[in-house]
PDB file of C-alpha atoms in Angstrom:
ATOM      1  CA  ALA A   1     -26.701   1.870  -3.358  1.00 50.00           C
ATOM      2  CA  GLN A   2     -24.349   0.081  -5.645  1.00 52.00           C
ATOM      3  CA  THR A   3     -21.086   1.969  -6.470  1.00 50.00           C
ATOM      4  CA  SER A   4     -19.264   1.736  -9.047  1.00 51.00           C
ATOM      5  CA  ALA A   5     -14.727   2.476  -9.367  1.00 51.00           C
ATOM      6  CA  GLY A   6     -14.608   1.615 -12.680  1.00 45.00           C
ATOM      7  CA  ALA A   7     -15.139   0.560 -16.003  1.00 37.00           C
ATOM      8  CA  GLN A   8     -16.664  -1.883 -18.255  1.00 39.00           C
ATOM      9  CA  THR A   9     -14.516  -1.047 -21.140  1.00 39.00           C
ATOM     10  CA  ALA A  10     -11.882   1.117 -22.272  1.00 40.00           C
ATOM     11  CA  ALA A  11     -14.796   2.706 -24.849  1.00 40.00           C
ATOM     12  CA  ASN A  12     -16.058   3.354 -22.115  1.00 46.00           C
ATOM     13  CA  HIS A  13     -13.666   4.139 -19.100  1.00 65.00           C
ATOM     14  CA  ASN A  14     -14.716   4.612 -16.019  1.00 75.00           C
ATOM     15  CA  MET A  15     -17.810   6.150 -16.877  1.00 83.00           C
ATOM     16  CA  VAL A  16     -21.776   5.029 -15.414  1.00 86.00           C
ATOM     17  CA  THR A  17     -23.972   3.449 -18.042  1.00 88.00           C
ATOM     18  CA  ASP A  18     -27.575   5.261 -17.699  1.00 93.00           C
ATOM     19  CA  GLU A  19     -28.966   2.009 -17.443  1.00 93.00           C
ATOM     20  CA  GLU A  20     -26.458   1.422 -14.848  1.00 88.00           C
ATOM     21  CA  ARG A  21     -27.601   4.415 -13.248  1.00 91.00           C
ATOM     22  CA  ALA A  22     -31.045   3.870 -13.542  1.00 94.00           C
ATOM     23  CA  GLY A  23     -30.093   1.239 -10.927  1.00 90.00           C
ATOM     24  CA  GLY A  24     -28.468   3.113  -8.231  1.00 87.00           C
ATOM     25  CA  TRP A  25     -25.128   3.025  -9.316  1.00 87.00           C
ATOM     26  CA  ARG A  26     -22.654   5.679  -9.360  1.00 87.00           C
ATOM     27  CA  LEU A  27     -18.662   5.653  -9.894  1.00 88.00           C
ATOM     28  CA  LEU A  28     -16.475   6.653  -6.897  1.00 88.00           C
ATOM     29  CA  PHE A  29     -14.050   7.219  -8.748  1.00 90.00           C
ATOM     30  CA  ASP A  30     -13.497  10.051 -12.208  1.00 89.00           C
ATOM     31  CA  GLY A  31     -10.499   8.632 -13.071  1.00 89.00           C
ATOM     32  CA  LYS A  32      -8.255  12.252 -12.589  1.00 91.00           C
ATOM     33  CA  SER A  33      -7.956  13.242  -9.294  1.00 93.00           C
ATOM     34  CA  MET A  34      -8.250  10.921  -5.587  1.00 93.00           C
ATOM     35  CA  GLU A  35     -11.142  12.946  -4.260  1.00 94.00           C
ATOM     36  CA  GLY A  36     -13.364  10.782  -3.017  1.00 94.00           C
ATOM     37  CA  TRP A  37     -10.031   8.463  -1.232  1.00 94.00           C
ATOM     38  CA  ARG A  38      -8.298   8.872   1.301  1.00 93.00           C
ATOM     39  CA  SER A  39      -5.590   7.371   3.078  1.00 90.00           C
ATOM     40  CA  PHE A  40      -5.981   4.429   7.132  1.00 88.00           C
ATOM     41  CA  ARG A  41      -5.933   7.254   9.354  1.00 87.00           C
ATOM     42  CA  LYS A  42      -5.152   9.729   7.652  1.00 89.00           C
ATOM     43  CA  ALA A  43      -7.260  13.059   6.091  1.00 91.00           C
ATOM     44  CA  ALA A  44      -6.124  12.452   2.506  1.00 90.00           C
ATOM     45  CA  VAL A  45      -4.079  10.285  -0.110  1.00 90.00           C
ATOM     46  CA  GLU A  46      -0.999  10.085   1.213  1.00 85.00           C
ATOM     47  CA  ALA A  47       1.281  11.487  -2.314  1.00 82.00           C
ATOM     48  CA  ASP A  48       3.897   9.718  -1.626  1.00 82.00           C
ATOM     49  CA  ARG A  49       2.383   5.876  -1.991  1.00 85.00           C
ATOM     50  CA  TRP A  50      -0.883   6.702  -4.714  1.00 89.00           C
ATOM     51  CA  ALA A  51      -1.698   8.842  -7.430  1.00 89.00           C
ATOM     52  CA  VAL A  52      -3.975   8.931 -10.844  1.00 92.00           C
ATOM     53  CA  GLU A  53      -2.010   8.114 -14.083  1.00 90.00           C
ATOM     54  CA  ASP A  54      -3.114   7.914 -17.099  1.00 88.00           C
ATOM     55  CA  GLY A  55      -7.267   7.899 -15.587  1.00 87.00           C
ATOM     56  CA  CYS A  56      -6.147   5.020 -12.873  1.00 87.00           C
ATOM     57  CA  LEU A  57      -5.367   4.550  -9.141  1.00 87.00           C
ATOM     58  CA  HIS A  58      -1.823   3.675  -9.266  1.00 87.00           C
ATOM     59  CA  LEU A  59       0.471   2.565  -6.183  1.00 87.00           C
ATOM     60  CA  TYR A  60       4.244   3.192  -6.202  1.00 84.00           C
ATOM     61  CA  PRO A  61       6.025   0.570  -5.965  1.00 81.00           C
ATOM     62  CA  ARG A  62       8.409   0.658  -2.609  1.00 75.00           C
ATOM     63  CA  THR A  63      11.265   1.909  -3.002  1.00 74.00           C
ATOM     64  CA  GLU A  64      13.539   2.267  -0.145  1.00 72.00           C
ATOM     65  CA  GLN A  65      12.653   5.926   0.476  1.00 68.00           C
ATOM     66  CA  ARG A  66       8.780   4.352   0.237  1.00 63.00           C
ATOM     67  CA  ARG A  67       6.596   2.648   2.271  1.00 64.00           C
ATOM     68  CA  VAL A  68       4.983   0.041   0.603  1.00 63.00           C
ATOM     69  CA  GLY A  69       1.408  -0.479   0.320  1.00 65.00           C
ATOM     70  CA  GLY A  70      -1.216   1.428   1.857  1.00 77.00           C
ATOM     71  CA  ASP A  71      -4.733   1.010   2.124  1.00 87.00           C
ATOM     72  CA  LEU A  72      -7.070   3.199  -0.179  1.00 90.00           C
ATOM     73  CA  ILE A  73     -10.696   3.610   1.686  1.00 91.00           C
ATOM     74  CA  SER A  74     -13.381   5.534   0.462  1.00 93.00           C
ATOM     75  CA  THR A  75     -14.239   9.482   2.751  1.00 94.00           C
ATOM     76  CA  GLU A  76     -17.989   7.715   2.460  1.00 92.00           C
ATOM     77  CA  THR A  77     -19.156   5.515   4.445  1.00 91.00           C
ATOM     78  CA  PHE A  78     -21.277   2.970   2.883  1.00 87.00           C
ATOM     79  CA  GLY A  79     -24.174   0.520   4.273  1.00 86.00           C
ATOM     80  CA  ASN A  80     -25.970  -1.631   2.238  1.00 82.00           C
ATOM     81  CA  PHE A  81     -23.032  -2.265  -1.498  1.00 83.00           C
ATOM     82  CA  GLU A  82     -22.021  -3.701  -4.418  1.00 82.00           C
ATOM     83  CA  PHE A  83     -18.572  -2.607  -5.507  1.00 81.00           C
ATOM     84  CA  ALA A  84     -17.596  -3.568  -9.011  1.00 78.00           C
ATOM     85  CA  PHE A  85     -14.058  -2.708 -10.991  1.00 77.00           C
ATOM     86  CA  GLU A  86     -10.944  -3.311 -13.311  1.00 73.00           C
ATOM     87  CA  TRP A  87      -7.915  -4.670 -12.191  1.00 73.00           C
TER      88      TRP A  87
END
């Protein structure tokens, strides 16, 4: 199966086209929540590190109170896949 985490263009933000869906692509990120994601070695996403803002995954910058970085892992396991995202 192929997966897609994001948008092709701003007009098509966070969606899979019918053609992509027919080719086996699917979204990993719904643009609204952290559903389907978790922090490394955690059952959920650490809210002090990650958030959804304006339809995008957002990593908070490091501060004295906030630890730096943080791996983001899908809750589902995939074998053979292609991953595409907009940075």
